[in-house]
Coordinates of C-alpha atoms in Angstrom, one line a residue:
M1 CA 64.9 101.1 90.6
C2 CA 65.7 101.5 86.9
E3 CA 63.2 102.5 84.3
I4 CA 62.9 100.1 81.4
N5 CA 61.9 101.7 78.2
E6 CA 63.1 102.1 74.6
D7 CA 65.6 104.9 75.1
F8 CA 67.2 103.4 78.2
H9 CA 70.4 102.6 76.5
D10 CA 70.7 106.1 75.1
R11 CA 70.3 107.6 78.5
L12 CA 73.0 105.3 80.0
E13 CA 75.6 107.1 78.0
C14 CA 74.8 110.6 79.2
V15 CA 74.8 110.6 83.0
Q16 CA 75.3 114.2 84.0
D17 CA 76.6 115.9 87.1
V18 CA 75.0 118.8 88.9
E19 CA 76.7 121.3 86.6
G20 CA 75.3 119.7 83.4
G21 CA 78.6 118.0 82.3
L22 CA 79.1 114.4 81.7
K23 CA 80.2 112.3 84.7
K24 CA 83.3 110.2 84.5
C25 CA 83.6 106.7 85.9
V26 CA 84.8 106.7 89.5
K27 CA 87.0 103.7 88.8
C28 CA 88.7 104.2 85.5
K29 CA 88.4 108.0 85.5
E30 CA 88.3 108.0 81.7
A31 CA 85.0 106.7 80.2
N32 CA 81.7 108.5 80.7
A33 CA 79.6 107.1 83.5
S34 CA 76.5 105.2 82.4
V35 CA 75.2 103.5 85.6
V36 CA 74.6 105.0 89.0
I37 CA 73.8 102.5 91.7
K38 CA 74.5 104.5 94.8
G39 CA 74.7 108.2 95.3
G40 CA 78.0 109.5 93.8
D41 CA 79.1 106.0 92.6
A42 CA 78.9 106.3 88.8
H43 CA 80.4 103.6 86.6
C44 CA 80.9 103.0 83.0
R45 CA 79.5 99.9 81.4
A46 CA 82.9 98.0 81.5
C47 CA 83.7 98.8 85.1
F48 CA 80.2 98.1 86.3
K49 CA 80.3 94.7 84.7
E50 CA 83.8 94.0 86.1
N51 CA 82.7 95.0 89.6
F52 CA 79.5 92.9 89.4
T53 CA 81.4 89.8 88.2
H54 CA 84.2 90.3 90.8
K55 CA 81.7 90.5 93.7
F56 CA 80.2 87.1 92.7
R57 CA 83.6 85.3 92.5
A58 CA 84.9 87.0 95.6
T59 CA 81.9 85.8 97.6
L60 CA 82.5 82.2 96.6
G61 CA 86.3 82.5 97.1
K62 CA 85.9 84.1 100.6
N63 CA 83.7 81.3 101.9
R64 CA 85.3 78.4 100.1
V65 CA 82.3 76.1 100.5
I66 CA 82.4 74.8 96.9
F67 CA 85.4 72.7 96.1
P68 CA 86.8 72.1 92.6
G69 CA 85.1 69.3 90.8
E70 CA 81.9 69.3 92.9
K71 CA 78.5 69.1 91.2
V72 CA 76.5 72.2 92.0
L73 CA 72.8 72.6 91.3
L74 CA 71.6 76.1 90.3
A75 CA 68.1 76.7 91.5
V76 CA 66.7 79.0 88.8
S77 CA 63.2 80.3 89.3
G78 CA 63.1 82.5 86.2
G79 CA 63.3 85.7 88.2
P80 CA 66.0 88.4 87.8
S81 CA 68.2 87.3 90.6
S82 CA 68.5 83.6 89.8
C83 CA 68.9 84.3 86.1
S84 CA 71.7 86.8 86.9
M85 CA 73.3 84.1 89.0
L86 CA 73.1 81.7 86.0
R87 CA 74.9 84.3 83.8
Q88 CA 77.6 84.8 86.4
V89 CA 78.3 81.0 86.4
Q90 CA 78.4 81.0 82.6
E91 CA 80.9 83.7 82.5
G92 CA 82.9 82.2 85.3
L93 CA 83.2 78.8 83.6
S94 CA 84.1 80.3 80.2
Q95 CA 87.6 79.6 78.9
N96 CA 88.5 83.3 78.7
A97 CA 87.6 84.0 82.3
H98 CA 90.3 85.7 84.3
K99 CA 89.6 83.6 87.4
K100 CA 87.8 80.5 86.2
L101 CA 85.2 78.7 88.4
R102 CA 86.0 75.0 88.7
F103 CA 82.7 73.2 89.6
L104 CA 80.3 71.2 87.5
P105 CA 77.0 73.1 87.2
G106 CA 73.5 71.8 86.7
I107 CA 70.1 73.6 86.6
V108 CA 66.8 72.9 88.3
Y109 CA 63.5 74.6 87.9
I110 CA 60.7 73.8 90.4
D111 CA 57.4 74.5 88.7
E112 CA 55.0 75.9 91.3
G113 CA 52.2 76.4 88.8
G114 CA 50.0 73.8 90.5
A115 CA 50.2 75.6 93.9
V116 CA 49.1 78.9 92.4
F117 CA 46.3 77.4 90.4
R118 CA 47.8 78.1 86.9
S119 CA 46.4 76.3 83.9
S120 CA 48.3 73.5 82.2
E121 CA 48.7 75.7 79.1
E122 CA 50.2 78.6 81.1
R123 CA 52.7 76.2 82.8
Q124 CA 53.8 74.6 79.6
K125 CA 54.4 78.1 78.0
T126 CA 56.6 79.1 81.0
V127 CA 58.5 75.8 80.8
A128 CA 59.1 76.3 77.1
Q129 CA 60.6 79.8 77.7
L130 CA 62.9 78.5 80.5
Q131 CA 63.9 75.5 78.4
A132 CA 65.2 77.9 75.7
I133 CA 67.3 79.7 78.3
F134 CA 68.6 76.5 79.8
K135 CA 69.5 74.9 76.5
A136 CA 71.6 77.9 75.5
T137 CA 73.9 77.3 78.5
G138 CA 74.7 73.7 77.5
Y139 CA 74.3 72.6 81.2
P140 CA 72.2 69.6 82.2
F141 CA 68.9 70.8 83.5
H142 CA 65.9 69.3 85.3
I143 CA 62.4 70.7 85.3
V144 CA 60.5 69.3 88.3
P145 CA 56.9 70.0 89.2
L146 CA 56.1 70.8 92.8
E147 CA 53.6 68.0 92.7
Q148 CA 56.4 65.5 93.1
V149 CA 56.5 66.5 96.8
L150 CA 53.6 64.1 97.3
D151 CA 55.8 61.2 96.3
L152 CA 59.0 62.0 98.2
P153 CA 60.5 59.4 100.6
S154 CA 60.8 60.0 104.4
S155 CA 64.6 60.4 104.0
T156 CA 64.0 63.8 102.5
I157 CA 63.4 65.4 105.9
L158 CA 66.2 63.4 107.5
T159 CA 69.7 64.8 107.8
A160 CA 72.2 62.6 105.9
P161 CA 75.9 62.6 107.1
S162 CA 77.9 65.1 105.2
A163 CA 81.1 64.2 103.3
S164 CA 84.1 65.4 105.2
Q165 CA 85.8 68.2 103.4
P166 CA 88.9 70.0 104.7
A167 CA 88.4 73.7 104.8
H168 CA 91.9 75.0 105.5
T169 CA 93.8 76.9 102.8
G170 CA 96.4 74.2 102.0
A171 CA 93.7 71.5 101.4
Y172 CA 91.7 73.9 99.2
K173 CA 94.8 74.7 97.0
T174 CA 95.6 71.0 96.8
A175 CA 92.1 70.3 95.6
V176 CA 92.5 73.1 93.0
D177 CA 95.8 71.7 91.7
Q178 CA 94.3 68.2 91.5
F179 CA 91.3 69.4 89.6
I180 CA 93.5 71.3 87.1
Q181 CA 95.7 68.2 86.4
H182 CA 92.7 65.9 85.9
E183 CA 90.4 68.5 84.2
I184 CA 88.8 67.3 81.0
S185 CA 86.3 68.9 78.7
S186 CA 83.2 67.9 80.5
S187 CA 80.9 70.2 78.5
A188 CA 81.1 67.9 75.5
A189 CA 80.7 64.7 77.4
R190 CA 77.7 65.7 79.5
E191 CA 74.4 65.5 77.8
V192 CA 71.5 67.9 78.3
Q193 CA 68.9 66.2 80.4
E194 CA 65.2 67.2 80.0
E195 CA 62.1 66.3 81.9
T196 CA 59.3 65.9 79.4
D197 CA 55.6 65.1 79.7
V198 CA 55.5 65.9 83.4
Y199 CA 52.0 67.4 83.3
E200 CA 50.0 64.6 81.7
S201 CA 50.6 62.2 84.6
Q202 CA 50.4 64.9 87.3
E203 CA 46.7 65.8 87.2
P204 CA 45.7 63.8 90.4
H205 CA 48.8 65.1 92.2
T206 CA 47.9 68.7 91.1
Q207 CA 44.5 68.4 92.6
A208 CA 46.0 67.0 95.9
L209 CA 48.5 69.8 96.0
Q210 CA 45.9 72.4 95.4
K211 CA 43.8 70.9 98.2
L212 CA 46.8 71.1 100.5
I213 CA 47.5 74.8 99.7
G214 CA 43.8 75.6 99.8
S215 CA 43.5 74.2 103.3
A216 CA 45.6 77.0 104.6
K217 CA 43.4 79.9 105.8
T218 CA 45.8 82.8 105.4
L219 CA 48.2 83.8 102.6
T220 CA 51.1 83.9 105.0
A221 CA 50.7 80.2 105.8
K222 CA 50.3 79.4 102.1
Q223 CA 53.5 81.1 101.2
D224 CA 55.4 79.5 104.1
L225 CA 54.1 76.1 103.1
V226 CA 55.0 76.4 99.5
N227 CA 58.5 77.6 100.4
T228 CA 59.0 74.6 102.6
L229 CA 57.7 72.1 100.1
R230 CA 59.9 73.7 97.4
Q231 CA 63.0 73.3 99.5
H232 CA 62.1 69.6 100.1
V233 CA 61.9 69.0 96.4
L234 CA 65.2 70.9 95.8
V235 CA 67.1 68.8 98.4
H236 CA 65.6 65.5 97.0
T237 CA 66.5 66.5 93.5
A238 CA 70.0 67.3 94.5
R239 CA 70.5 64.0 96.3
S240 CA 69.0 61.9 93.6
K241 CA 71.1 63.6 90.8
G242 CA 74.3 63.5 92.8
Y243 CA 74.7 67.2 93.6
S244 CA 76.3 68.2 96.9
K245 CA 75.6 71.9 96.7
V246 CA 72.6 74.0 95.7
M247 CA 72.9 77.6 94.7
L248 CA 70.0 79.9 95.6
G249 CA 69.4 83.3 94.0
D250 CA 68.4 85.2 97.1
S251 CA 69.5 88.9 96.8
C252 CA 70.4 91.3 99.6
T253 CA 67.0 92.9 99.3
R254 CA 65.2 89.6 99.5
L255 CA 67.2 88.5 102.5
A256 CA 66.5 91.8 104.3
V257 CA 62.8 91.2 103.8
K258 CA 63.1 87.6 104.7
L259 CA 64.9 88.5 108.0
L260 CA 62.1 90.8 109.2
S261 CA 59.3 88.5 108.0
N262 CA 60.9 85.5 109.6
I263 CA 61.0 87.3 113.0
S264 CA 57.4 88.2 112.6
T265 CA 56.4 84.6 111.9
G266 CA 58.4 83.1 114.8
R267 CA 61.5 81.9 113.0
G268 CA 63.9 84.2 114.9
A269 CA 65.8 81.2 116.2
H270 CA 66.7 80.0 112.7
L271 CA 67.8 83.3 111.1
A272 CA 71.4 82.1 110.8
Q273 CA 70.3 79.2 108.6
D274 CA 67.6 81.1 106.6
T275 CA 69.7 84.1 105.7
G276 CA 73.4 83.1 105.9
F277 CA 75.6 82.3 103.0
S278 CA 75.6 78.6 103.7
D279 CA 72.7 76.4 105.1
T280 CA 73.9 73.1 106.4
R281 CA 70.7 71.8 108.0
H282 CA 70.4 68.9 105.5
G283 CA 73.9 67.6 106.1
D284 CA 75.0 66.1 102.7
V285 CA 73.4 68.9 100.7
I286 CA 74.5 72.5 101.5
L287 CA 72.5 75.5 100.3
V288 CA 74.5 78.5 99.4
R289 CA 73.5 82.1 98.5
P290 CA 76.2 83.7 96.3
M291 CA 73.9 86.6 95.3
R292 CA 73.4 87.9 98.9
D293 CA 75.7 90.9 98.3
Y294 CA 73.7 92.3 95.4
S295 CA 70.7 94.6 95.8
A296 CA 67.6 94.2 93.7
K297 CA 68.3 97.5 92.0
E298 CA 71.9 96.4 91.1
I299 CA 70.6 93.2 89.6
A300 CA 67.9 94.9 87.6
Y301 CA 70.4 97.3 86.1
Y302 CA 72.8 94.5 85.2
N303 CA 70.1 92.3 83.6
H304 CA 68.8 95.2 81.5
V305 CA 72.1 96.6 80.4
F306 CA 73.6 93.2 79.4
A307 CA 70.4 91.6 78.2
V308 CA 70.1 88.8 80.7
P309 CA 66.8 87.0 79.9
S310 CA 64.3 86.3 82.6
V311 CA 60.7 85.0 82.8
F312 CA 58.0 86.6 84.9
I313 CA 56.1 83.9 86.8
P314 CA 53.1 84.9 89.0
G315 CA 53.1 83.7 92.6
L316 CA 50.6 83.4 95.4
D317 CA 50.9 87.1 96.3
T318 CA 50.7 88.5 92.7
K319 CA 48.1 91.3 92.4
N320 CA 47.4 91.2 96.2
A321 CA 47.3 94.1 98.5
D322 CA 50.3 95.0 100.7
K323 CA 48.4 93.8 103.8
A324 CA 47.5 90.4 102.3
S325 CA 50.3 88.6 104.1
I326 CA 53.2 89.3 106.5
H327 CA 55.7 88.7 103.7
R328 CA 53.9 91.1 101.4
L329 CA 53.6 93.8 104.0
T330 CA 57.2 93.5 105.1
E331 CA 58.4 93.7 101.5
S332 CA 56.3 96.9 100.9
F333 CA 57.6 98.4 104.1
V334 CA 61.3 97.7 103.3
N335 CA 61.0 99.0 99.7
K336 CA 59.3 102.2 100.7
L337 CA 61.8 102.8 103.4
Q338 CA 64.7 102.1 101.0
A339 CA 63.4 104.7 98.6
D340 CA 63.8 107.4 101.3
F341 CA 66.8 106.0 103.1
P342 CA 69.1 104.2 100.7
S343 CA 71.0 102.4 103.5
T344 CA 68.0 100.6 104.9
V345 CA 68.5 97.2 103.1
S346 CA 72.3 97.2 103.7
T347 CA 71.8 97.9 107.4
I348 CA 69.3 95.1 107.9
Y349 CA 71.4 92.8 105.8
R350 CA 74.6 93.5 107.8
T351 CA 72.7 92.9 111.0
S352 CA 71.7 89.4 109.9
E353 CA 75.4 88.5 109.5
K354 CA 75.9 89.1 113.2
L355 CA 73.0 87.0 114.4
Q356 CA 73.5 83.5 115.8
T357 CA 71.0 81.0 117.1
V358 CA 70.9 79.9 120.8
C359 CA 69.3 76.6 119.8
G360 CA 71.2 73.5 119.0
S361 CA 73.1 73.6 115.7
S362 CA 71.0 72.1 112.9
S363 CA 74.0 70.2 111.6
T364 CA 74.6 68.4 114.9
A365 CA 71.1 68.0 116.4
D366 CA 69.6 64.6 116.8
P367 CA 67.2 63.7 114.0
C368 CA 64.3 63.5 116.4
D369 CA 65.1 67.0 117.7
R370 CA 64.6 68.5 114.3
C371 CA 61.4 70.1 112.8
L372 CA 59.6 67.9 110.4
L373 CA 59.0 70.7 107.9
C374 CA 61.9 73.1 108.0
V375 CA 64.4 70.5 109.3
C376 CA 65.9 73.0 111.7
A377 CA 66.7 72.3 115.4
L378 CA 63.6 72.5 117.5
D379 CA 63.2 75.7 119.5
T380 CA 60.3 74.3 121.6
A381 CA 62.3 72.4 124.2
D382 CA 60.8 72.1 127.6
D383 CA 63.7 73.9 129.3
G384 CA 61.8 76.6 131.1
V385 CA 63.0 79.4 128.8
S386 CA 61.0 78.8 125.7
A387 CA 58.5 81.4 124.7
L388 CA 56.3 78.7 123.4
Q389 CA 56.3 76.9 126.8
A390 CA 55.3 80.1 128.5
T391 CA 52.4 80.6 126.1
L392 CA 51.2 77.0 126.5
T393 CA 51.4 77.2 130.3
S394 CA 49.4 80.4 130.3
E395 CA 46.7 78.7 128.1
K396 CA 46.6 75.7 130.3
L397 CA 46.1 77.8 133.4
S398 CA 43.2 79.6 131.8
K399 CA 41.5 76.4 130.7
F400 CA 42.0 74.6 134.1
R401 CA 40.7 77.5 136.2
G402 CA 37.2 76.7 137.3
N403 CA 37.1 73.5 135.3
T404 CA 39.1 71.0 137.3
R405 CA 38.6 67.3 136.8
P406 CA 40.3 64.4 138.6
G407 CA 43.8 63.9 137.5
M408 CA 44.1 67.3 135.9
P409 CA 46.7 69.9 137.0
V410 CA 45.5 72.6 139.4
L411 CA 47.1 75.7 140.8
I412 CA 47.8 75.3 144.5
S413 CA 49.8 77.9 146.5
G414 CA 51.3 79.2 143.2
E415 CA 52.4 75.8 142.0
L416 CA 50.9 73.6 139.3
R417 CA 50.1 70.3 140.9
Q418 CA 48.1 67.1 140.0
S419 CA 44.6 66.8 141.5
A420 CA 43.6 63.6 143.3
P421 CA 43.0 60.7 140.8
T422 CA 40.0 58.5 140.9
V423 CA 39.9 54.7 140.7
R424 CA 37.4 53.0 138.5
D425 CA 36.8 49.8 136.6
C426 CA 38.1 49.8 133.0
R427 CA 35.4 49.2 130.4
S428 CA 36.1 49.3 126.7
G429 CA 33.9 51.0 124.2
E430 CA 32.2 47.7 123.5
G431 CA 31.1 47.3 127.1
E432 CA 33.6 44.6 128.0
N433 CA 35.2 44.8 131.4
C434 CA 38.9 43.9 131.7
G435 CA 38.5 43.4 135.4
Q436 CA 41.4 45.7 136.3
A437 CA 41.2 49.0 138.2
Q438 CA 42.5 51.9 136.3
V439 CA 43.8 55.2 137.7
G440 CA 42.2 58.4 136.5
G441 CA 40.4 58.4 133.2
S442 CA 42.7 56.0 131.3
C443 CA 41.6 52.7 129.9
C444 CA 43.5 49.7 128.8
S445 CA 41.5 49.4 125.6
S446 CA 42.9 52.8 124.5
D447 CA 46.2 51.0 123.9
M448 CA 44.5 48.9 121.3
K449 CA 43.3 51.9 119.3
P450 CA 45.5 53.5 116.7
E451 CA 47.1 56.7 117.9
K452 CA 46.3 59.9 116.2
T453 CA 49.3 61.6 114.5
D454 CA 50.7 64.3 116.8
L455 CA 52.6 66.9 114.7
K456 CA 52.9 69.5 117.5
S457 CA 55.8 67.9 119.3
T458 CA 57.8 67.4 116.1
L459 CA 57.6 71.0 114.8
C460 CA 59.3 74.2 115.6
Y461 CA 57.3 77.2 116.8
S462 CA 56.9 78.8 113.3
C463 CA 55.9 75.5 111.6
Q464 CA 53.4 74.9 114.4
L465 CA 51.7 78.2 113.3
I466 CA 51.6 76.9 109.7
V467 CA 50.0 73.6 110.7
K468 CA 47.6 75.3 113.1
D469 CA 46.4 77.4 110.2
L470 CA 45.6 74.3 108.1
S471 CA 42.0 73.0 108.1
S472 CA 43.2 69.4 108.2
V473 CA 46.7 67.9 108.6
E474 CA 45.7 64.9 106.7
C475 CA 46.3 66.9 103.5
L476 CA 50.0 67.0 104.2
P477 CA 52.3 64.7 102.2
Q478 CA 52.5 61.1 103.4
Y479 CA 56.3 61.2 104.1
I480 CA 55.7 63.9 106.7
L481 CA 52.8 62.1 108.4
S482 CA 54.7 58.7 108.4
E483 CA 57.8 60.3 109.9
A484 CA 55.7 62.0 112.5
M485 CA 54.0 58.7 113.5
R486 CA 57.5 57.1 113.7
R487 CA 58.8 59.7 116.0
Q488 CA 55.6 59.5 118.1
R489 CA 56.0 55.8 118.5
R490 CA 59.6 56.2 119.4
S491 CA 58.7 58.8 122.0
L492 CA 56.1 56.6 123.6
M493 CA 58.6 53.7 123.7
R494 CA 61.1 55.9 125.5
K495 CA 58.4 56.9 128.1
E496 CA 57.5 53.2 128.7
I497 CA 61.1 52.3 129.1
N498 CA 61.7 55.2 131.6
T499 CA 58.6 54.3 133.5
F500 CA 59.7 50.6 133.7
V501 CA 63.2 51.5 134.8
F502 CA 62.4 54.1 137.4
A503 CA 59.2 52.5 138.7

C-alpha cells in the first residue's frame, strides 16, 4: 500500500523509470506520472482522478439498479472505502459534473461502540468527527446506535414486496427524461437531520447488547453476529426513512476476503447475495456495492492524494492476532498473498462474479423458508442432498447406536427404522391420570406446556453455527425470538393438519 508521511506529495511528482528519468502518464502521455497502482500503469493526478471517478459512475450505469429520483441511503462507517464512496457521490451530484448522478442521497452511520465495549466519551468523540464530515456534504444524515436493534419490529426480518421497476433501456431513459423535466433544487429544501442525545437513554440497551455479544464464545461468531445485527438496523432505517436503496462501501479487497471467509463459515450457498453488486434478499430495500471494483490500495491512494477525510474506529478484531478469528486469518492470508502476487485479489473477485447459488432465490423464497438472521433462503432443506442433513444423520446414528429406547430410530439392515413403541397410561407432572393410553413416551399434558423456542429449523447452516456458539439464545433480540415462535407454531399447525387429513 501507500506510505503516508509528510513528503508523500513531493514524491508523487517524481515517479521515475528504471533508467532514472521521469515517467509519463500512460493515458495523457504529457504530464509526469505521480501514482502507480499496478505495475507499469503510472498516471498523473488528473488522469488518476478521472479514471477513479469514471469507474464509479460506470459501475452504476452498467447495472442500472438506481433510478433517477430515488432516495439512496449511503452507509458510511467512517472507513476509507465508505468515505471515498461519499466523495464520489458528492462529485457526481455537483452541478459541474460531466455525467451527473440523479438520485437523492442520505447518510447513515451505525454506531457499534456498544458492541465493542467502547466508553460513552469515545463514542461521542467519534460521532462528533463524523458529524463534521456529514454536515459538510449538506445531505440529511442519521446516526443510529446499534442498540436500537433490541427495539426493532418483527417486520425487519420479513421480506416486503418490492416496487416494480422496469429495467429495460427505454424505460430507464424515460425515467431520466422525466426526472430532468421535473428536477428542482432539492438541496436547499431538504433539511439536515441529526440524531441527538442517543446515548443518555441507551444505557440499559448497551448492557443488553454487550451481554448478547459477550455470550458468543469465539471472535468469529461475535463478528458474524454484529454484521448481521448491523444489516438489520440498516434495512429498518432505510424503510422507516423512505429509502429504497442502500449503498455499501465494500471494496474489491474486502469482498475477496469476505468470499473466502464466508465459504469457511458455511455461507457458500449465499455468496451471490453477499458479494454481488446488488442484494435483493429484503425485497423493497436493495443493497448495492458500487465500490466493488476498487482495490484497498487504490482507495488509500485516492483518499490521501485528494484529502478525503476518514475516521478510524476500532472493531472487535482490533489489536488481535491473525489467528483470532476466521475473518482475521483470511484477511491476513489474502493481504500477504497479494503482496507477492498482485493478481490475487482480482482473481478471487472475478471468480465471485461467476458463482450462483443452487438454493431458492432469496427474492422469491417463501418467508418461512428464509433464515431468521441473514434473511437468505434456507440451505438446510431435507432433500437428501444437504450437507447439514448428512452431518445430522451421522450424529444421530452415533447417538442411537447402543442406546436404543422404544420409539427411537434404529439401524436395521442398513435402513433407519422406528423401533417398536410402548403403550402406557398418561400421567401429568402433577400425578393426574387422564385415563388415555399414549403411544411411546408422549403425554397429553405436554400439549399444555409452553413450547421452547426452536431456532434450529429457522436458520441456515452458517447462522446455526453462530447460534450454537452462543451460551444462551435468550439474549437474542425479542423480534427474532417472537418470529421464531410464530414460525414454530405455524409448522406445528401444518403437521396437525396433515396428520388429520391423511390419517
